[in-house]
Coordinates of C-alpha atoms and ligand atoms in Angstrom, one line a residue:
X550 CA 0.0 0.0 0.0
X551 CA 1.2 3.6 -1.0
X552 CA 3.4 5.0 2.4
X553 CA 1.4 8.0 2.9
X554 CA -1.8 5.4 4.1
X555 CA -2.8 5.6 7.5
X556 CA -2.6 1.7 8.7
X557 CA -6.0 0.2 7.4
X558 CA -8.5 -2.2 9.5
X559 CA -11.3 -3.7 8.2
X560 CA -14.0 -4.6 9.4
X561 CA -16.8 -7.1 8.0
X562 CA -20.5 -7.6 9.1
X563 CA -21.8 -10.5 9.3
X564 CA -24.1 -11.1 12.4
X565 CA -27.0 -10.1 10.8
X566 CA -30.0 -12.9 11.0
X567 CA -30.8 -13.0 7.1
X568 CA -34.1 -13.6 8.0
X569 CA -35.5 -12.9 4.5
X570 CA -33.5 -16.0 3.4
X571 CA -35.9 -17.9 5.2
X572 CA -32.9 -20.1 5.8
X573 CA -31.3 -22.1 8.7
X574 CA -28.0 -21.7 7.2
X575 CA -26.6 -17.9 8.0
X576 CA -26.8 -15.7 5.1
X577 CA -23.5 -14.8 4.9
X578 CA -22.7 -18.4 4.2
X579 CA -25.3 -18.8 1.3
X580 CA -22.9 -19.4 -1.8
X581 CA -22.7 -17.1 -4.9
X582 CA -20.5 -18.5 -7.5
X583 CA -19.5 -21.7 -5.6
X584 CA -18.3 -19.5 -3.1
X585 CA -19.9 -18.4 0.7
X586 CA -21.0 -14.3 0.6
X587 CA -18.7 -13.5 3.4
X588 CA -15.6 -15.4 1.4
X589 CA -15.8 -12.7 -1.5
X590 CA -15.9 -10.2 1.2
X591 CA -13.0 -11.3 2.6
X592 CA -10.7 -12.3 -0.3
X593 CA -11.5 -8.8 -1.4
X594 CA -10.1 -7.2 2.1
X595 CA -7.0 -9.5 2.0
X596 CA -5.8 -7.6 -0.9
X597 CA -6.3 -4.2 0.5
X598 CA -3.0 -5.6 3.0
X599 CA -5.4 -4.6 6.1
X600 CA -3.0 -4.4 9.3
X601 CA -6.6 -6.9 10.7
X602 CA -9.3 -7.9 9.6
X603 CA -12.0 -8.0 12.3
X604 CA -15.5 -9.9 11.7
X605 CA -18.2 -9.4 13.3
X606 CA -20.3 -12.5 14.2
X607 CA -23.7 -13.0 15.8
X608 CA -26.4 -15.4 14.0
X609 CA -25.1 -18.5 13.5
X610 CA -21.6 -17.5 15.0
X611 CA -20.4 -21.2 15.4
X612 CA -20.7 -22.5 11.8
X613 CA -19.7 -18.7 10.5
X614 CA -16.4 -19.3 12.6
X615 CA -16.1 -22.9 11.0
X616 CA -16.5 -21.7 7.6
X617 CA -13.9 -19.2 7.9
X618 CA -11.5 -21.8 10.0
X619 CA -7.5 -21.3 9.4
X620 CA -8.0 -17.7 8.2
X621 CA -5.6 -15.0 9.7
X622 CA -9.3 -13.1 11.4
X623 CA -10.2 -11.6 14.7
X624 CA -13.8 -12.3 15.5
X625 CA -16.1 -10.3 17.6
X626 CA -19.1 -11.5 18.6
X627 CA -22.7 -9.0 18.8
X628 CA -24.7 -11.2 21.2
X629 CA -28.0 -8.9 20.2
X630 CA -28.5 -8.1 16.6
X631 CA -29.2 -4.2 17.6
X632 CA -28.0 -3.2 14.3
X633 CA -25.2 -2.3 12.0
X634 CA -23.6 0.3 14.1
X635 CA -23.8 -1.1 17.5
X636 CA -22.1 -4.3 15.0
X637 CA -19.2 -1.6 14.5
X638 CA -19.1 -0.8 18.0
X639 CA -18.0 -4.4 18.7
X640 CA -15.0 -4.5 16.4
X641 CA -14.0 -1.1 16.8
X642 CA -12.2 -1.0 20.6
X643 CA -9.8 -3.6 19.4
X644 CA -9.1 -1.2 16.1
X645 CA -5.2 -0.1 16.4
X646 CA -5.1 3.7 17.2
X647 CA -4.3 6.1 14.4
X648 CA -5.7 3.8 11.4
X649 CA -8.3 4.0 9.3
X650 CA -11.5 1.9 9.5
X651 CA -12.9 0.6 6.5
X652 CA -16.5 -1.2 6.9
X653 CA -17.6 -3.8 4.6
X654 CA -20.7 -5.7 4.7
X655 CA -20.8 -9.4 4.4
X656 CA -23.8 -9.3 2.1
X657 CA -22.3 -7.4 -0.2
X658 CA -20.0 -9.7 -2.2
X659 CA -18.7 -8.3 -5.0
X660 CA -17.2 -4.9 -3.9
X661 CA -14.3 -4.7 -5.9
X662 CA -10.7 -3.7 -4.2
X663 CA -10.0 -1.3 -6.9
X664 CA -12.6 1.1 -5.8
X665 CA -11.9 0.0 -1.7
X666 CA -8.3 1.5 -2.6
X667 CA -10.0 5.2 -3.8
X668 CA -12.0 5.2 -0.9
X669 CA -9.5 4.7 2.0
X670 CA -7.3 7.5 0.3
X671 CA -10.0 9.4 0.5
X672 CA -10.6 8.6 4.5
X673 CA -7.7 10.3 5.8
X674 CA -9.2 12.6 7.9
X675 CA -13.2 12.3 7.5
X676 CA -15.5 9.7 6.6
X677 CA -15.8 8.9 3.2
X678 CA -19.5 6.4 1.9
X679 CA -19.8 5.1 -1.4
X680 CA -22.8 5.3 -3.1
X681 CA -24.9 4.5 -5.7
X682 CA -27.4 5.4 -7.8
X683 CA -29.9 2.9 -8.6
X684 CA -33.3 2.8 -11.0
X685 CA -34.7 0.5 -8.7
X686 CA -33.2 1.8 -5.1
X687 CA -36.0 -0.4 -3.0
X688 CA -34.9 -1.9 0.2
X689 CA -31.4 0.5 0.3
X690 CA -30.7 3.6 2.4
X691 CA -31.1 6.6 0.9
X692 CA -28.9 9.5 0.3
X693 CA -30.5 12.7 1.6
X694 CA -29.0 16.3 0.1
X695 CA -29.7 20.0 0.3
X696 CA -30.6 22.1 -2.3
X697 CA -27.0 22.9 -3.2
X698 CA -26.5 19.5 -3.6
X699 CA -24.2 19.2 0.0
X700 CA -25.2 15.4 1.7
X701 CA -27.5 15.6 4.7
X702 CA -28.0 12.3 6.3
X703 CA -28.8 8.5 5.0
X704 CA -32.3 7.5 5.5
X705 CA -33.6 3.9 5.7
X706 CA -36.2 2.9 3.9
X707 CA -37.9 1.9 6.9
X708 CA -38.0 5.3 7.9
X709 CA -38.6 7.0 4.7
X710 CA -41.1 9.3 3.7
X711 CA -42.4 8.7 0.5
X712 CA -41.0 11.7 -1.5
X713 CA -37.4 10.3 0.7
X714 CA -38.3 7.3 -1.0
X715 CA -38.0 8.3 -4.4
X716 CA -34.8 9.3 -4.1
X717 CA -32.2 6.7 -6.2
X718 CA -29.3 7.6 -4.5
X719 CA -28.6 4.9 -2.4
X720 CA -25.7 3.7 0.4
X721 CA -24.0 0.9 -0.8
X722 CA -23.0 0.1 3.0
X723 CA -19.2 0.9 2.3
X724 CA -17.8 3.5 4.6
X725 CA -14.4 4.5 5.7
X726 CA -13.3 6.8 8.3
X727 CA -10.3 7.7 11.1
X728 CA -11.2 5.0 14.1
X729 CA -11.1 7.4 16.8
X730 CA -13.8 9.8 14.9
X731 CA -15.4 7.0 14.0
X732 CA -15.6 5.6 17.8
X733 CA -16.6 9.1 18.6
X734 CA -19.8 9.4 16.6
X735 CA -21.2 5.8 16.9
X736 CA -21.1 6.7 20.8
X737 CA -23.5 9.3 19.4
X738 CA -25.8 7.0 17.7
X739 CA -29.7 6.3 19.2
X740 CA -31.9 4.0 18.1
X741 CA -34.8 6.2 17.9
X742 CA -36.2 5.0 14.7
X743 CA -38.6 2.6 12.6
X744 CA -36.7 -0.4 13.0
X745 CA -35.3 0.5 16.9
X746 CA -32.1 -0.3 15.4
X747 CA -28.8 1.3 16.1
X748 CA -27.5 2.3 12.2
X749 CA -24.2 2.8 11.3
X750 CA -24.8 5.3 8.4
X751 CA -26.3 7.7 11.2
X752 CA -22.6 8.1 12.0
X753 CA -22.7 10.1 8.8
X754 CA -25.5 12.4 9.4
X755 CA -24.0 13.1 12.4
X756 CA -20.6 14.1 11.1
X757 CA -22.8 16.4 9.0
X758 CA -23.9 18.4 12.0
X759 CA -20.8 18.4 13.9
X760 CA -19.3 20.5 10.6
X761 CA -17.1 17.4 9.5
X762 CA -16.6 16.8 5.5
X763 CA -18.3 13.9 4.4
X764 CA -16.9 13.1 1.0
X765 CA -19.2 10.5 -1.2
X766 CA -18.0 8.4 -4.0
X767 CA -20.8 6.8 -6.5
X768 CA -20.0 3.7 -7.9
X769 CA -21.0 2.9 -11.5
X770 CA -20.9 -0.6 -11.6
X771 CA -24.4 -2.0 -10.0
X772 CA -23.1 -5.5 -9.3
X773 CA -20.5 -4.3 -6.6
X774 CA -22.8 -2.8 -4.6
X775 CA -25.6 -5.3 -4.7
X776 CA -26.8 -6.3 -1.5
X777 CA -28.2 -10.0 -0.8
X778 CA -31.1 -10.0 1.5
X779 CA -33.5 -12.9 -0.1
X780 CA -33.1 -15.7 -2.4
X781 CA -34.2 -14.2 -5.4
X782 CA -32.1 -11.1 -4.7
X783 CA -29.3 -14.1 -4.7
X784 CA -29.9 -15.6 -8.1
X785 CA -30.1 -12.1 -9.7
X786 CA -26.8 -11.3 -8.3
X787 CA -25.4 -15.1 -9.4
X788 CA -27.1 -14.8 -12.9
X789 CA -25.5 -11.9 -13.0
X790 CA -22.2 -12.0 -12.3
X791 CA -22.1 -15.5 -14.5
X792 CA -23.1 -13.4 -17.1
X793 CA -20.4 -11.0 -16.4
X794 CA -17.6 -14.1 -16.5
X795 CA -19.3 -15.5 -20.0
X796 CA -18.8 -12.5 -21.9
X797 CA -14.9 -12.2 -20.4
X798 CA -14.4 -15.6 -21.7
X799 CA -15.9 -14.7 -24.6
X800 CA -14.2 -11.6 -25.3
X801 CA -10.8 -13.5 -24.6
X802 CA -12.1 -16.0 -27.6
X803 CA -14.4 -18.5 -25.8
X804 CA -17.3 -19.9 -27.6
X805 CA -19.6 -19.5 -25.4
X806 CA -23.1 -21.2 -26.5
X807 CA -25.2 -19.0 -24.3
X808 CA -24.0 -16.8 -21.5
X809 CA -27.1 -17.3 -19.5
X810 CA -26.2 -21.4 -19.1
X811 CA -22.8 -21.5 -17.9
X812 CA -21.4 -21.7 -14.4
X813 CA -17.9 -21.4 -13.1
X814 CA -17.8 -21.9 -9.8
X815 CA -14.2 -21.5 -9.3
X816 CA -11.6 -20.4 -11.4
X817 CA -11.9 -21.1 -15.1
X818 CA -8.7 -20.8 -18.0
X819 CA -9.5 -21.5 -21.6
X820 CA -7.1 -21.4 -24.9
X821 CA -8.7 -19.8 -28.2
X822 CA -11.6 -21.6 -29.9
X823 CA -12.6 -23.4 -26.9
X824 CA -16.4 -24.4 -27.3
X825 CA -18.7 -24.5 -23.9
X826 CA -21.8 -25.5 -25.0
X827 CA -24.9 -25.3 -22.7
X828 CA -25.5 -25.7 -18.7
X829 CA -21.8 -26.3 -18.1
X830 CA -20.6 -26.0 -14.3
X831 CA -17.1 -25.5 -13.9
X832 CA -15.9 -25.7 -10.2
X833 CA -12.5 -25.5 -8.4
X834 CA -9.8 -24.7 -10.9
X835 CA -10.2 -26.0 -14.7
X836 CA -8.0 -25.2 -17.6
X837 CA -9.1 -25.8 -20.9
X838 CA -6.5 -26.5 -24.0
X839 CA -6.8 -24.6 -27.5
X840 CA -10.1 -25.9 -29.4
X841 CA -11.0 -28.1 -26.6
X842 CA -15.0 -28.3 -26.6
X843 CA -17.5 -29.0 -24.1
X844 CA -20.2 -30.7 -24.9
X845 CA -24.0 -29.8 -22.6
X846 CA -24.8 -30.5 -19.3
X847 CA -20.9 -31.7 -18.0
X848 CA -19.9 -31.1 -14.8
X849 CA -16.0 -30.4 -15.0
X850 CA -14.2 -29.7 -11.1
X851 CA -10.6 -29.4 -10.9
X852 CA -9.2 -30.7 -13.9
X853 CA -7.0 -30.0 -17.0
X854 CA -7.8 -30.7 -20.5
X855 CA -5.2 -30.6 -23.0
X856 CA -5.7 -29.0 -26.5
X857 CA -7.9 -30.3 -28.8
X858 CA -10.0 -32.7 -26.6
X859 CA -13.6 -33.5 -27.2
X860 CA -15.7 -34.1 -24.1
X861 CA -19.4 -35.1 -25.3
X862 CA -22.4 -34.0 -23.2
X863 CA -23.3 -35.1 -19.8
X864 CA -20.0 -36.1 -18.7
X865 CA -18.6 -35.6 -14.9
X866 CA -15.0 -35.2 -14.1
X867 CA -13.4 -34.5 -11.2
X868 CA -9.3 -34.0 -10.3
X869 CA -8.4 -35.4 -13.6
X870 CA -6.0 -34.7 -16.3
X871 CA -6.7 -35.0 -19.9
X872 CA -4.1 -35.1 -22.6
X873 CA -4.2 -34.1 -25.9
X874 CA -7.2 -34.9 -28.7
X875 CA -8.5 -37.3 -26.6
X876 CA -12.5 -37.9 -26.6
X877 CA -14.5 -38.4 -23.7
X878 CA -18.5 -39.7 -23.3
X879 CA -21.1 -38.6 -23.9
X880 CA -22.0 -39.9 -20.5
X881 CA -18.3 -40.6 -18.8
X882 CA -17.2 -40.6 -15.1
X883 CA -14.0 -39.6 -14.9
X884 CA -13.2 -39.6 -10.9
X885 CA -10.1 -37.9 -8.5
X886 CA -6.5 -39.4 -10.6
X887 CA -7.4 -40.3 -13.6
X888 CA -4.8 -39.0 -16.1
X889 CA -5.4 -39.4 -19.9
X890 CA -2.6 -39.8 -21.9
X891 CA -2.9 -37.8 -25.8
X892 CA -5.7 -39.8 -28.1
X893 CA -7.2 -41.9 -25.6
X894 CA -11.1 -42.7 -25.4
X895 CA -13.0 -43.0 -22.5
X896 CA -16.8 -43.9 -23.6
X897 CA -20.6 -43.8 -22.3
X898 CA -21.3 -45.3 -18.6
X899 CA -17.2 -45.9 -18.7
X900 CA -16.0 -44.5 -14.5
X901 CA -12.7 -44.2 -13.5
X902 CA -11.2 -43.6 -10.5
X903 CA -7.2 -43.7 -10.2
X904 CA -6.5 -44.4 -13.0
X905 CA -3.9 -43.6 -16.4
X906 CA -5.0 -44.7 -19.8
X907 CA -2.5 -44.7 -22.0
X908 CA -1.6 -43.2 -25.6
X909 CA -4.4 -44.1 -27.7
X910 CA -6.1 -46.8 -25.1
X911 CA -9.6 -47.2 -25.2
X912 CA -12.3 -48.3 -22.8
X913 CA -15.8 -46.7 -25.0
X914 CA -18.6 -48.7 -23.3
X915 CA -19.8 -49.4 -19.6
X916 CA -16.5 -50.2 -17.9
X917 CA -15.2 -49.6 -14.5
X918 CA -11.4 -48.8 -14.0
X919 CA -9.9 -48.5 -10.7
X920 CA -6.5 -48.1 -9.5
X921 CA -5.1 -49.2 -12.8
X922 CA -2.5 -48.8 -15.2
X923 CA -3.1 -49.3 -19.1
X924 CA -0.2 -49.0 -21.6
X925 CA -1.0 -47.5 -24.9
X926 CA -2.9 -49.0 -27.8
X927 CA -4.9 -51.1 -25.4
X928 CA -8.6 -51.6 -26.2
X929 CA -10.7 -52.4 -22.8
X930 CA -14.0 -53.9 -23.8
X931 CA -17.6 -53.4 -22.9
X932 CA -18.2 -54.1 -19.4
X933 CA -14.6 -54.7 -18.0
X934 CA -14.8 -54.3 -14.5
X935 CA -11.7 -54.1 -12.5
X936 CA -12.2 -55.8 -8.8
X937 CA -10.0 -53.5 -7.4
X938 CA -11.3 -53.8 -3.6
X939 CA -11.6 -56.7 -1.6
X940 CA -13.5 -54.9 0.9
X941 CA -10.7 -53.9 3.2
X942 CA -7.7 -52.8 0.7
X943 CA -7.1 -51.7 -2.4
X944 CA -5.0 -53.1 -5.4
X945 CA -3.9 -52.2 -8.6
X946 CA -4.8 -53.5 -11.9
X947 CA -1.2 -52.9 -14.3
X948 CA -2.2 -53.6 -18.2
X949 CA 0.4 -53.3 -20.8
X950 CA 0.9 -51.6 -24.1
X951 CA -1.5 -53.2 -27.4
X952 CA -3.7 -55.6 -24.8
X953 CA -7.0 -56.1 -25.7
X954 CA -9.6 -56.9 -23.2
X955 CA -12.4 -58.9 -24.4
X956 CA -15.8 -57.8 -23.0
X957 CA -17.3 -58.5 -20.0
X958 CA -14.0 -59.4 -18.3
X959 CA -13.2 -59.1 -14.7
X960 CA -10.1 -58.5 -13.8
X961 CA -9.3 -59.3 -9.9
X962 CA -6.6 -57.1 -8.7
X963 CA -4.1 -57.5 -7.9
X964 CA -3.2 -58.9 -11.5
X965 CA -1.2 -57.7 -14.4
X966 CA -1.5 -58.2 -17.8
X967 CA 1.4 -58.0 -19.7
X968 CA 2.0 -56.3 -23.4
X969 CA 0.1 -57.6 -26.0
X970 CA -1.7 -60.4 -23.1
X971 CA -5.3 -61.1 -24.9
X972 CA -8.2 -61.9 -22.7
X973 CA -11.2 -64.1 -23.8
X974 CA -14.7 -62.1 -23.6
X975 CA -16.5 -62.8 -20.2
X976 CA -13.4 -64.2 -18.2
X977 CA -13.0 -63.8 -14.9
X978 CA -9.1 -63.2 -14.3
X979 CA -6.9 -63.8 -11.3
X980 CA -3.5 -64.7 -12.4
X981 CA -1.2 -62.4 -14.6
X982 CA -0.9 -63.2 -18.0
X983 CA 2.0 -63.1 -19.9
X984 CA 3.3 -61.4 -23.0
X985 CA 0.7 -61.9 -26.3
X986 CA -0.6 -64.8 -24.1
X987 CA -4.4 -65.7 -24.4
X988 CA -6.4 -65.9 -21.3
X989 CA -9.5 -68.0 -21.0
X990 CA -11.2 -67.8 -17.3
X991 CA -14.8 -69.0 -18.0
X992 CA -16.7 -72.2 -18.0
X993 CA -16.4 -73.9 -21.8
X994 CA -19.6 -74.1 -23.5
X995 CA -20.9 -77.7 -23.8
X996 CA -24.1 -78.3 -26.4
X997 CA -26.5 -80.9 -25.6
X998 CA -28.1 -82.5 -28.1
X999 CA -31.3 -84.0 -28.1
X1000 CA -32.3 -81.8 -25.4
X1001 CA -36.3 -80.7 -24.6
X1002 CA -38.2 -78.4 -23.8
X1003 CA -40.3 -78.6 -20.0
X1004 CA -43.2 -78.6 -22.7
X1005 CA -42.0 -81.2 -25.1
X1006 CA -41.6 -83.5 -22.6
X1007 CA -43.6 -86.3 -22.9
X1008 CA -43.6 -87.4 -19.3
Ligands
UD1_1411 C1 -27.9 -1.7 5.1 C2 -27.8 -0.2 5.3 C3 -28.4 0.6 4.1 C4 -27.7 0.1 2.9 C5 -27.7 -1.4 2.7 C6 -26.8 -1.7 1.6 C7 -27.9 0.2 7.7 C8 -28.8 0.6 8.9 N1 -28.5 0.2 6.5 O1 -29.3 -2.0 5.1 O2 -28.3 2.0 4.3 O3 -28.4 0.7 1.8 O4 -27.2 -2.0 3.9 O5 -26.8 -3.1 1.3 O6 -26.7 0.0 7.9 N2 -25.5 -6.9 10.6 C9 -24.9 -7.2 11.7 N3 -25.5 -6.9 12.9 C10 -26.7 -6.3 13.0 C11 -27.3 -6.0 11.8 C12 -26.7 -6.2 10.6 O7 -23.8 -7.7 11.7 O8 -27.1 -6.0 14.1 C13 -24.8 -7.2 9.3 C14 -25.6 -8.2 8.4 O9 -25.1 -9.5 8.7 C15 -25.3 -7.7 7.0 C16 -25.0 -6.2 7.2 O10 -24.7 -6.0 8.5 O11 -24.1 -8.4 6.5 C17 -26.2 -5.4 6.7 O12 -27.3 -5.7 7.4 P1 -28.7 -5.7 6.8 O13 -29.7 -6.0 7.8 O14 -28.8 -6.6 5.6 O15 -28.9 -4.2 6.3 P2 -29.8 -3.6 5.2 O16 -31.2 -3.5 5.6 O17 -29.5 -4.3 3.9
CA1412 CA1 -28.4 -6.1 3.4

């Protein structure tokens, strides 16, 4: 941060019931984009290089402190939920002296650092709230000025009157200020309102009075400031930002089939002519080759794809890594270590879980491959099924280079099956089998002849 910054502490809200979630689950914890409210809050603080980070806790406290575990935060708890700035008032005693206080709500995710940054330079030496304006400014506080334009107070919309109300200015809940004049007017705060709440943007009105500057910045962007208070107030905000992350992909030379049916729930990389087709969820961290294409409805969570990969509709994969021009479903399962060497094939109800396929291998129908090896060139048949668990360990299944598995082969680990080893459709195999060695593990037919039917028996 630039020298001339006063030490910065932040402090997040998140004590607040959420009651129009109609939830049992805190709304701060309610995920947007794969990720709880209070964790974009947070992320975004981090990068301001706070001196703390103080949040405030009170509904649901307990889980709230779980979800946030292993995180360098100081928590305060706000036994009553008496409002945002008796919420302050909890944080703020264990604020360093000579700092600046920066307040962010934990229902208002997407605040973006960038404009965090302007604001605390401008917080100095008096408060500083950004604002908005808004064509729809229901449910926000709004901004109240004189004639000349010079702010007066915020006003809830509780306690609005109804030309107050029409005012689209709004308070985007973001204020900065020194701690110590901070501390000083929130001691002035009553509760003497609609809501018999103590409100931290009072603080401002106050400030007013007293003769103190308070600056306003306006935000432009209408997503940073969007405040989540019910569940459709949620989606709009997720459909919104996923919108928002389509056409970046897009822009960056993504094929995106239609920006209102795509998720990324994490952190998404593509190469040029990449093809997402529709209702795609990415989640975790997924990287996506040159020309690779997505095919509808597949689930994709931590995993690379190498350039020029096919993956057909209404596959899952999960902590896998896919080499080159290989072509996956429709309808795979591709589960936590499965690596894909370049041209392999991995076909419809085909799972597998710790597993490499090698160069070129194939498994393209109804197969299960567990902790197993296979060379390349190998073809797996229809409904291989590698016993891989004898119900207390498991073992690995090691297949060589050009072995073909015959269908409906069961393969009892541990076993190997060395290069060019053959095995007979519908074996079951438990020893290994040697080099271009055949192996039969089934009953031999017999045919009876002469044989009857129940019904063409005469007796
Ligand atoms: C608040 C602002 C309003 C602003 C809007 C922006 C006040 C009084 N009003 O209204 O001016 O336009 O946000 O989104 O500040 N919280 C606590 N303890 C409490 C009450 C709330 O920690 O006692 C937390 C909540 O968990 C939430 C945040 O403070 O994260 C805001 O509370 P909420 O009740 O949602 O305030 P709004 O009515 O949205
Ligand atoms: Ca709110």
């Amino acid at each position: 941060m630039a020298a001339s910054y006063k030490n910065l502490e932040i402090i997040i809200l998140a004590a607040g019931r959420g009651t129009r979630m109609r939830s049992s689950a805190p709304k701060v914890l309610h995920a947007l984009a794969g990720k709880p409210l209070l964790q974009h809050v947070i992320d975004t603080a981090q990068q301001l290089n706070p001196t703390q980070i103080h949040v405030v806790v009170g509904h649901g406290a307990g889980a709230v402190q779980k979800a946030l575990a292993n995180q360098d935060l100081i928590f305060h708890t706000q036994l009553e939920q008496l409002g945002t700035g008796d919420a302050v008032a909890c944080a703020l005693p264990a604020c360093r002296p000579n700092t600046v206080v920066l307040v962010l709500f934990g229902d208002v995710p997407l605040i973006a650092a960038s404009t965090l940054q302007a604001l605390i330079s401008g917080a100095q030496d008096h408060p500083i709230m950004l604002a908005a304006r808004l064509d729809d400014p229901r449910g926000y506080g709004r901004v109240l000025r004189d004639e000349e334009g010079h702010f007066l107070a915020v006003v809830e919309q509780a306690d609005a009157s109804e030309a107050q109300a029409s005012i689209n200015e709004v308070n985007t809940g973001v204020l900065a200020a020194p701690t110590e004049q901070l501390l000083a007017l929130l001691n002035r705060v009553e509760n003497d309102n609609a809501q018999q709440e103590y409100y931290l943007p009072d603080v401002l009105g106050l400030a007013q009075q007293d003769g103190t500057d308070v600056a306003i910045a306006i935000t432009k962007d209408p997503l940073e400031m969007y405040g989540v208070n019910d569940r459709l107030q949620l989606q709009t905000l997720e459909r919104a930002l996923q919108c928002r992350r389509a056409d970046a992909l897009m822009a960056a030379g993504v094929a995106v089939a239609d920006r209102q049916r795509i998720d990324i729930r994490g952190e998404l990389d593509c190469g040029v002519d990449v093809e997402i087709d529709i209702n795609v969820v990415f989640e975790g961290r997924v990287s996506l080759g040159d020309g690779v294409k997505i095919g509808a409805h597949c689930v994709l969570k931590d995993v690379v794809v190498a350039s020029g990969t096919d993956i057909q509709p209404f596959c899952h994969l999960e902590g896998a890594d896919v080499g080159e021009h290989c072509r996956i479903g429709p309808y795979a399962r591709i589960r936590p270590g499965s690596v894909l060497a370049e041209t392999a094939r991995v076909g419809n109800f085909v799972e597998t879980k710790n597993t490499f396929l090698g160069v070129g291998s194939k498994a393209n129908h109804l197969a299960y491959l567990g902790d197993t090896a296979v060379g390349a060139q190998s073809n797996i048949g229809a409904g291989t099924i590698t016993c891989n668990y004898d119900g207390v360990n498991k073992h690995p299944t090691i297949v060589g280079d050009s072995v073909f598995v015959g269908s409906n082969s069961t393969l009892v680990a541990p076993i190997n099956l060395s290069d060019g080893a053959f095995v007979a459709a519908g074996s079951v195999v438990t020893s290994n089998v040697p080099e271009k060695e055949l192996a039969v593990g089934r009953g031999r037919q017999r045919n009876i002849s002469g044989w009857l039917r129940p019904d063409e028996r005469k007796d």
